[in-house]
Coordinates of C-alpha atoms and ligand atoms in Angstrom, one line a residue:
M1 CA 21.2 -32.9 -15.8
S2 CA 22.3 -33.8 -19.0
E3 CA 22.1 -37.6 -20.6
Q4 CA 26.0 -38.0 -21.4
R5 CA 27.3 -37.2 -17.7
Q6 CA 28.7 -40.7 -16.2
R7 CA 27.0 -40.8 -12.3
V8 CA 28.3 -41.3 -9.5
V9 CA 27.1 -42.6 -6.4
S10 CA 28.5 -41.7 -2.9
G11 CA 27.3 -42.0 1.0
M12 CA 28.1 -40.8 4.2
R13 CA 26.9 -42.5 7.9
P14 CA 25.4 -39.9 9.9
T15 CA 26.8 -40.9 13.3
G16 CA 28.5 -37.5 14.3
Q17 CA 29.6 -34.2 13.8
L18 CA 31.7 -34.0 10.9
H19 CA 35.2 -32.6 10.8
L20 CA 37.9 -31.1 9.6
G21 CA 39.0 -34.7 7.6
H22 CA 35.5 -35.5 6.6
L23 CA 36.4 -32.0 4.7
V24 CA 39.9 -32.9 3.4
G25 CA 39.1 -36.8 2.5
A26 CA 35.4 -36.6 0.9
L27 CA 33.8 -33.3 0.7
Q28 CA 36.2 -31.2 -1.1
N29 CA 36.2 -33.6 -3.6
W30 CA 32.7 -34.4 -3.9
K31 CA 32.3 -30.5 -4.6
R32 CA 35.0 -30.9 -7.7
L33 CA 33.0 -34.4 -8.7
Q34 CA 29.8 -31.9 -9.2
E35 CA 31.4 -30.7 -12.0
R36 CA 31.7 -34.0 -14.3
Y37 CA 29.2 -36.0 -13.3
D38 CA 25.7 -36.2 -12.3
C39 CA 26.2 -36.5 -8.7
F40 CA 23.8 -38.6 -5.9
F41 CA 25.2 -38.0 -2.6
M42 CA 23.5 -40.1 0.4
V43 CA 22.6 -39.6 3.9
A44 CA 23.3 -43.4 4.9
D45 CA 20.9 -43.8 7.4
Y46 CA 20.1 -47.5 7.4
H47 CA 23.7 -48.0 7.3
A48 CA 24.7 -46.1 10.4
L49 CA 21.7 -48.0 12.1
M50 CA 23.8 -51.3 11.3
S51 CA 26.1 -49.9 14.1
E52 CA 24.0 -48.0 15.8
Y53 CA 20.7 -49.7 16.4
E54 CA 21.3 -49.5 20.3
R55 CA 21.5 -45.9 20.6
P56 CA 19.7 -44.6 17.2
Q57 CA 18.2 -41.5 19.0
Q58 CA 20.8 -39.2 17.1
I59 CA 20.8 -40.5 14.0
H60 CA 18.2 -38.0 12.9
T61 CA 19.4 -34.8 13.9
W62 CA 23.0 -36.3 12.5
S63 CA 21.5 -36.2 9.0
Y64 CA 20.2 -32.4 9.3
E65 CA 24.0 -31.5 10.9
N66 CA 25.6 -33.1 8.3
V67 CA 24.0 -32.1 5.4
L68 CA 24.1 -28.6 6.4
D69 CA 28.1 -28.8 6.5
W70 CA 27.3 -30.9 3.2
L71 CA 25.4 -27.4 2.1
A72 CA 28.2 -24.8 3.3
C73 CA 31.4 -26.6 1.8
G74 CA 29.2 -26.5 -1.9
I75 CA 27.6 -29.1 -2.3
D76 CA 24.7 -28.2 -4.2
P77 CA 21.2 -29.5 -4.6
Q78 CA 20.6 -27.9 -7.5
R79 CA 23.2 -29.8 -9.4
S80 CA 23.3 -33.0 -7.2
V81 CA 20.2 -35.1 -5.8
I82 CA 20.8 -34.8 -2.1
F83 CA 18.2 -37.3 -0.3
R84 CA 18.1 -39.5 3.0
Q85 CA 18.1 -43.4 1.9
S86 CA 15.7 -44.4 4.1
D87 CA 13.2 -42.0 2.3
V88 CA 14.2 -44.2 -1.1
P89 CA 12.3 -47.9 -0.3
E90 CA 13.7 -48.9 -3.4
H91 CA 17.2 -49.3 -1.6
T92 CA 15.9 -52.2 1.1
E93 CA 13.7 -53.5 -1.9
L94 CA 17.1 -54.0 -4.2
F95 CA 19.2 -54.8 -1.2
A96 CA 16.7 -57.9 -0.6
L97 CA 17.1 -58.8 -4.3
L98 CA 20.9 -58.6 -3.7
S99 CA 21.2 -60.8 -0.7
I100 CA 19.3 -63.5 -2.5
V101 CA 21.9 -63.9 -5.0
T102 CA 24.8 -63.1 -3.0
P103 CA 27.1 -66.2 -1.4
L104 CA 27.3 -66.5 1.7
G105 CA 31.5 -66.4 1.3
W106 CA 31.4 -63.5 -0.6
V107 CA 30.5 -61.5 2.5
E108 CA 32.0 -63.3 5.2
R109 CA 35.3 -62.6 3.6
V110 CA 35.0 -59.1 3.7
P111 CA 37.6 -57.2 5.5
T112 CA 35.8 -54.3 6.3
Y113 CA 33.3 -56.9 8.4
K114 CA 35.9 -59.0 10.6
E115 CA 38.1 -55.8 11.7
Q116 CA 34.9 -54.0 12.4
L117 CA 33.8 -57.3 14.7
R118 CA 37.3 -57.3 15.9
E119 CA 37.7 -53.7 16.4
I120 CA 34.5 -51.8 17.5
E121 CA 33.8 -52.0 20.9
G122 CA 30.7 -51.2 23.1
R123 CA 28.4 -52.4 20.3
D124 CA 27.4 -55.6 19.2
L125 CA 27.9 -56.0 15.7
T126 CA 26.9 -59.8 15.4
T127 CA 23.6 -59.6 13.7
Y128 CA 22.0 -60.7 10.2
G129 CA 22.2 -57.0 9.2
F130 CA 25.5 -55.8 9.8
L131 CA 26.7 -59.1 8.0
G132 CA 25.0 -57.6 4.4
Y133 CA 26.1 -53.7 5.0
P134 CA 28.5 -53.7 2.0
V135 CA 25.2 -55.5 0.1
L136 CA 23.5 -53.0 0.9
Q137 CA 26.0 -50.3 0.1
A138 CA 26.4 -52.1 -3.5
A139 CA 22.3 -51.5 -3.5
D140 CA 22.8 -48.2 -3.2
I141 CA 25.4 -47.7 -6.1
L142 CA 23.6 -50.2 -8.6
L143 CA 19.9 -48.6 -8.0
Y144 CA 21.1 -45.8 -9.8
K145 CA 23.6 -47.4 -12.2
A146 CA 26.8 -45.3 -11.2
Q147 CA 29.8 -45.6 -13.2
A148 CA 31.7 -44.0 -10.6
V149 CA 31.8 -44.1 -6.6
P150 CA 34.1 -42.0 -5.1
V151 CA 35.7 -43.8 -1.6
G152 CA 38.1 -43.9 0.8
E153 CA 40.7 -46.9 0.7
D154 CA 38.9 -48.5 3.4
Q155 CA 36.3 -48.9 1.1
L156 CA 37.9 -50.4 -2.0
P157 CA 36.4 -54.1 -1.0
H158 CA 32.9 -52.4 -0.8
V159 CA 33.7 -51.7 -4.3
E160 CA 34.9 -54.8 -5.9
L161 CA 32.0 -56.9 -3.7
T162 CA 29.6 -55.0 -5.9
R163 CA 31.4 -55.2 -9.0
E164 CA 31.5 -59.4 -8.4
I165 CA 27.4 -59.1 -8.0
V166 CA 27.0 -57.5 -10.7
R167 CA 28.3 -60.4 -13.0
R168 CA 26.8 -62.9 -11.1
V169 CA 23.5 -61.2 -11.6
H170 CA 24.0 -60.5 -14.9
F171 CA 25.1 -64.5 -15.2
L172 CA 22.2 -66.0 -13.7
F173 CA 19.4 -64.0 -15.5
K174 CA 21.2 -63.8 -18.8
R175 CA 21.1 -60.0 -19.5
E176 CA 22.9 -56.4 -18.5
I177 CA 21.2 -54.5 -16.2
F178 CA 24.2 -52.7 -14.5
P179 CA 27.2 -51.3 -15.9
E180 CA 30.1 -52.5 -13.2
P181 CA 31.4 -49.1 -11.2
S182 CA 34.6 -48.3 -10.7
A183 CA 36.0 -46.5 -7.1
L184 CA 37.2 -42.9 -7.2
L185 CA 39.8 -43.4 -4.9
T186 CA 39.8 -39.6 -2.9
E187 CA 43.6 -39.1 -2.9
S188 CA 43.2 -37.4 -0.1
P189 CA 46.7 -35.8 1.7
R190 CA 46.0 -37.5 4.9
L191 CA 44.8 -35.4 7.4
S192 CA 45.9 -36.2 11.0
G193 CA 43.7 -35.3 14.2
T194 CA 45.2 -33.5 16.9
D195 CA 47.7 -36.2 18.2
G196 CA 49.0 -37.1 15.3
R197 CA 46.7 -40.1 14.7
K198 CA 44.2 -40.5 12.1
M199 CA 41.8 -38.0 12.4
S200 CA 38.3 -39.5 13.8
K201 CA 35.7 -39.2 16.1
S202 CA 36.6 -42.3 17.8
Y203 CA 40.1 -41.2 19.2
G204 CA 38.8 -37.9 20.1
N205 CA 41.7 -36.1 18.0
T206 CA 38.7 -34.2 15.8
I207 CA 38.2 -30.5 15.0
N208 CA 34.9 -30.4 13.4
L209 CA 33.6 -28.3 10.9
S210 CA 31.1 -26.7 12.9
E211 CA 33.3 -25.5 16.1
A212 CA 33.1 -22.2 17.5
P213 CA 36.0 -20.3 16.6
E214 CA 37.4 -19.8 20.7
K215 CA 36.9 -24.0 20.4
I216 CA 39.4 -24.2 17.4
R217 CA 42.3 -21.9 19.3
A218 CA 41.9 -24.0 22.3
I219 CA 42.0 -27.3 20.3
V220 CA 45.1 -25.8 18.5
E221 CA 47.2 -24.6 20.9
K222 CA 46.9 -28.3 22.5
M223 CA 48.2 -29.6 19.1
F224 CA 50.7 -32.0 19.0
T225 CA 53.9 -31.0 17.8
D226 CA 57.8 -32.2 16.3
P227 CA 58.7 -33.9 19.2
A228 CA 62.2 -33.1 17.9
R229 CA 62.1 -29.3 18.5
I230 CA 62.2 -28.6 21.7
K231 CA 63.3 -25.2 22.2
M232 CA 61.9 -23.1 20.1
T233 CA 65.9 -22.2 18.7
D234 CA 66.1 -25.9 17.6
P235 CA 65.8 -26.6 13.7
G236 CA 61.8 -27.8 13.1
H237 CA 61.2 -30.6 11.0
P238 CA 57.8 -29.7 8.9
D239 CA 57.7 -32.5 7.2
T240 CA 56.9 -34.5 10.0
C241 CA 55.6 -31.9 12.3
N242 CA 51.5 -32.2 12.4
V243 CA 51.1 -28.5 13.1
C244 CA 52.9 -27.8 9.7
G245 CA 51.2 -30.2 7.8
Y246 CA 47.7 -28.6 7.8
W247 CA 49.4 -25.3 6.2
G248 CA 49.7 -27.1 3.0
T249 CA 46.2 -28.3 3.2
F250 CA 44.4 -25.3 4.1
A251 CA 46.8 -22.1 3.4
P252 CA 49.3 -23.7 0.5
S253 CA 50.1 -20.2 -0.8
A254 CA 51.8 -19.7 2.7
A255 CA 52.9 -23.1 3.9
A256 CA 56.5 -22.8 1.8
R257 CA 57.1 -19.8 3.7
A258 CA 56.1 -21.1 7.4
H259 CA 58.1 -24.4 6.9
D260 CA 61.1 -22.5 5.8
E261 CA 60.8 -20.3 9.0
C262 CA 60.4 -23.2 10.5
R263 CA 63.2 -25.0 9.8
R264 CA 64.9 -21.9 10.3
S265 CA 64.0 -21.4 13.6
I266 CA 62.4 -18.2 12.8
R267 CA 58.9 -19.3 13.3
G268 CA 57.9 -21.0 17.1
C269 CA 55.5 -23.6 17.9
V270 CA 53.2 -20.9 19.4
Q271 CA 53.0 -18.7 16.4
N272 CA 52.9 -21.2 14.2
K273 CA 50.0 -22.9 15.9
R274 CA 48.6 -19.1 16.9
E275 CA 48.3 -18.2 13.1
L276 CA 47.2 -21.8 11.8
S277 CA 44.3 -21.6 14.4
E278 CA 43.2 -18.3 12.5
V279 CA 43.4 -20.1 8.8
I280 CA 41.2 -23.1 10.3
V281 CA 39.0 -20.4 11.7
Q282 CA 38.4 -18.4 8.8
A283 CA 38.2 -21.9 6.6
T284 CA 35.3 -23.3 8.9
E285 CA 33.5 -19.9 8.5
P286 CA 30.9 -21.2 6.1
F287 CA 30.1 -24.1 8.2
R288 CA 28.9 -22.0 11.0
Q289 CA 27.0 -19.6 9.2
I290 CA 24.9 -21.3 7.3
R291 CA 24.2 -22.6 11.1
A292 CA 23.5 -19.1 12.0
K293 CA 21.4 -18.8 9.2
I294 CA 19.3 -21.9 9.6
G295 CA 18.5 -20.7 13.1
G296 CA 18.1 -24.5 14.7
S297 CA 15.3 -25.0 12.2
Y298 CA 15.6 -28.0 10.3
D299 CA 12.6 -27.6 8.1
E300 CA 14.4 -26.2 5.1
I301 CA 16.6 -29.2 5.2
E302 CA 13.8 -31.9 5.6
G303 CA 12.3 -29.9 2.6
M304 CA 15.3 -30.5 0.3
L305 CA 15.8 -33.9 1.5
Q306 CA 12.0 -34.7 0.6
A307 CA 12.7 -33.3 -2.8
G308 CA 16.3 -35.2 -3.6
A309 CA 14.4 -38.4 -2.7
E310 CA 11.5 -37.9 -5.6
K311 CA 14.5 -37.2 -8.0
A312 CA 16.0 -40.6 -6.8
R313 CA 12.9 -43.0 -6.4
S314 CA 12.1 -41.4 -10.0
V315 CA 15.5 -43.1 -11.2
A316 CA 15.4 -46.0 -8.2
R317 CA 11.7 -47.1 -9.2
H318 CA 13.1 -47.6 -13.0
T319 CA 15.9 -49.7 -12.1
I320 CA 13.7 -51.9 -9.5
T321 CA 11.4 -52.2 -12.2
E322 CA 14.0 -54.2 -14.7
V323 CA 15.6 -56.2 -11.6
K324 CA 11.7 -57.8 -10.7
A325 CA 11.6 -58.4 -14.5
A326 CA 14.9 -60.0 -14.4
F327 CA 15.1 -62.1 -11.3
G328 CA 11.0 -63.4 -12.7
L329 CA 8.9 -61.5 -9.7
I330 CA 7.3 -59.5 -12.4
G331 CA 6.1 -60.5 -16.3
Q332 CA 8.7 -58.9 -19.5
Ligands
LIG401 N1 30.2 -47.2 3.6 C1 30.4 -45.7 3.3 C2 31.4 -45.6 4.4 O1 31.4 -45.8 5.4 C3 28.8 -45.1 3.7 C4 28.0 -45.5 2.2 C5 26.9 -45.7 2.3 C6 28.8 -45.2 0.6 N2 26.5 -46.5 0.7 C7 27.4 -46.1 0.0 C8 29.3 -45.1 0.1 C9 27.6 -46.1 -1.5 C10 29.6 -44.8 -1.3 C11 28.6 -45.3 -2.3 O2 32.1 -44.5 4.2

């Protein structure tokens, strides 16, 4: 990896199978970032545990499953460091150190915190650890001295908190250790779920990346369409139709024609869905193939994650030593 390149850190929580929303909202962006940045892509298993600690059995396998999808999408372990957060103990070490200097008021007022406490049902999130969620995220970012953090809009307060923590550390210890990271907002063309709401596992409206073709066809067949179009002879409204929106994302070169035919009532919703499901089947082919190739053995992935953790640690160790010196724990 070259010295001049800026660093990027991002992570995903292994809490389930990845779906088309992850592809459009994050993975395609990660793939592009590899061209210009030194990237660290992390399976955020500690972060997953913070909400799933009552049922943690699947975190380990979801980690492998998610990484398989990353690889199938073109995240390349030769170019980027792919690792699991819990394999690099420096994450929790830096988390502890940053916790010491982070004022309680700063974490209590993070909007995602209050929102999740209110909205997530069936989980007890009133734990000491969960309050520290964004501080652990700050540790993830600062451990690698990342300049840029690709995130969705919902994560902006966490990047902002990270910047505040940087300034506080520099002020308290009278030295500059970290760059202030910027958020690289994914201008994700919002992909709606099969019911028109945001695609999300908790709404049960997803199409998973590794879904079987027959299942994809069955799901697409049941998708919500333009409610203002009742008969095929009614003109369609592709700009607001849930199904039509997918054309622009998955087959941009065919989108204009499909939309035009829909508007002129030449294309009915049944045909539209049938053709779209083939487009999605084709776009998700690599995700099924990688599973067929691995054949259920995660050994290769584990080996790759171990190699990634080694690379990550070689950077992380250096930062931790610097931070411990600044905090006065070890000699200069
Ligand atoms: N909190 C992020 C999310 O839910 C995941 C994450 C963990 C992350 N650590 C990170 C993202 C560091 C960017 C940088 O999406």
